[in-house]
Amino acid sequence: MGQSPTAGLVDLHTHIVPGVDDGAQTPDESLAMARAALADGVRQVVATPHIPFAGMTREEFGQRLESLRQVLAGQGANLEVHLGAEVSLEPDILRWLAAGLAWPIGATRYVLVELPFFVLPPYTEDVIFRLQVEGYKPILAHPERNALLAAKPERLQVLVERGVLVQITTTSILGGFGVQAKSAAQAFLERGWVHVLASDAHSANHRPPLLTEAARAAERIVGADAWRLVSTNPAAILGGSEDVEPARPARRARQ
Ligand SMILES: [Fe+2]
């Protein structure tokens, strides 16, 4: 076993702010999520509500986030929660971003975008490339859960080769979303296409904000590089850095 940095982990994708989407519903639930994350070695999370589902502006969400920070601080839960969003990839996304109805992660140009689960809309590539032309840096949320990308990984390869970052979800690697999502996540890791592993946590129990077990599973595929997916890469993204390399299987690196 290589180094396993089980402290200071960074979770780039969570639904921890209460009452804004299908994630945490109450401050108590958010607190339970924060405590579970801290116990797993996570020190920072990005709060990524579904947009436009949440139906609020960046400013309104920022206020909800600030309330949560006060709840956590009041309870001694020392988890840093950053502002982000998980934005549905639709033709209107640039308009939403311009109007403050969708927003990037923190103060960066990285935008976490979500595809539908069963189809790849015909405008997908076009909208992603238009985002890039406008200076945004798209991060694709859990493409392993998209049935079409799982079946036709070459469609994902085109995006990765054009600089799109890939976030896979812990539950997928651990098999909780079924065989197809699990084998797609493994295949994307084997091909060296994955930049971030995140929990996409919706609650403390059902879809928990844990990273360590899934990082260990990823470690069996890409070796110690797996830890970059839950630490330095999400931290670099939060800092707006472009220094974000995918994890690559050690065998391939030696060839
Ligand atoms: Fe999500």
PDB file of N, CA and C and ligand atoms in Angstrom, residues 13-15 48 50 86 112 114 141-142 200-202 207, ligand 1:
ATOM      1  N   HIS A  13     -18.159  17.820  -4.780  1.00  0.00           N
ATOM      2  CA  HIS A  13     -19.553  17.712  -5.228  1.00  0.00           C
ATOM      3  C   HIS A  13     -20.425  17.189  -4.084  1.00  0.00           C
ATOM      4  N   THR A  14     -21.183  18.088  -3.458  1.00  0.00           N
ATOM      5  CA  THR A  14     -22.088  17.680  -2.370  1.00  0.00           C
ATOM      6  C   THR A  14     -23.371  18.511  -2.415  1.00  0.00           C
ATOM      7  N   HIS A  15     -24.414  17.928  -1.869  1.00  0.00           N
ATOM      8  CA  HIS A  15     -25.693  18.638  -1.735  1.00  0.00           C
ATOM      9  C   HIS A  15     -25.943  18.811  -0.240  1.00  0.00           C
ATOM     10  N   THR A  48     -22.862  22.049  -3.967  1.00  0.00           N
ATOM     11  CA  THR A  48     -23.201  22.127  -5.402  1.00  0.00           C
ATOM     12  C   THR A  48     -24.680  21.806  -5.631  1.00  0.00           C
ATOM     13  N   HIS A  50     -28.376  21.558  -7.276  1.00  0.00           N
ATOM     14  CA  HIS A  50     -28.836  21.400  -8.661  1.00  0.00           C
ATOM     15  C   HIS A  50     -29.373  22.730  -9.173  1.00  0.00           C
ATOM     16  N   GLU A  86     -24.113  22.612  -9.313  1.00  0.00           N
ATOM     17  CA  GLU A  86     -24.116  21.549 -10.316  1.00  0.00           C
ATOM     18  C   GLU A  86     -25.156  21.952 -11.350  1.00  0.00           C
ATOM     19  N   LEU A 112     -19.199  22.949 -12.769  1.00  0.00           N
ATOM     20  CA  LEU A 112     -19.598  21.537 -12.691  1.00  0.00           C
ATOM     21  C   LEU A 112     -20.903  21.382 -13.457  1.00  0.00           C
ATOM     22  N   GLU A 114     -23.876  18.901 -15.399  1.00  0.00           N
ATOM     23  CA  GLU A 114     -24.522  17.595 -15.288  1.00  0.00           C
ATOM     24  C   GLU A 114     -25.292  17.281 -16.565  1.00  0.00           C
ATOM     25  N   ALA A 141     -19.901  16.152 -14.412  1.00  0.00           N
ATOM     26  CA  ALA A 141     -20.282  15.411 -13.211  1.00  0.00           C
ATOM     27  C   ALA A 141     -20.692  13.990 -13.605  1.00  0.00           C
ATOM     28  N   HIS A 142     -20.133  13.036 -12.929  1.00  0.00           N
ATOM     29  CA  HIS A 142     -20.453  11.603 -13.070  1.00  0.00           C
ATOM     30  C   HIS A 142     -20.880  11.112 -14.463  1.00  0.00           C
ATOM     31  N   ASP A 200     -20.909  13.390  -4.321  1.00  0.00           N
ATOM     32  CA  ASP A 200     -22.265  13.756  -4.744  1.00  0.00           C
ATOM     33  C   ASP A 200     -23.248  13.414  -3.620  1.00  0.00           C
ATOM     34  N   ALA A 201     -22.810  13.691  -2.377  1.00  0.00           N
ATOM     35  CA  ALA A 201     -23.609  13.302  -1.203  1.00  0.00           C
ATOM     36  C   ALA A 201     -24.930  14.052  -1.163  1.00  0.00           C
ATOM     37  N   HIS A 202     -25.978  13.299  -0.844  1.00  0.00           N
ATOM     38  CA  HIS A 202     -27.312  13.885  -0.694  1.00  0.00           C
ATOM     39  C   HIS A 202     -27.817  13.790   0.741  1.00  0.00           C
ATOM     40  N   ARG A 207     -26.717   8.526   0.670  1.00  0.00           N
ATOM     41  CA  ARG A 207     -25.583   8.811  -0.217  1.00  0.00           C
ATOM     42  C   ARG A 207     -24.642   9.704   0.569  1.00  0.00           C
TER      43      ARG A 207
HETATM   44 FE    FE B   1     -25.048  16.091  -7.649  1.00  0.00          FE
END
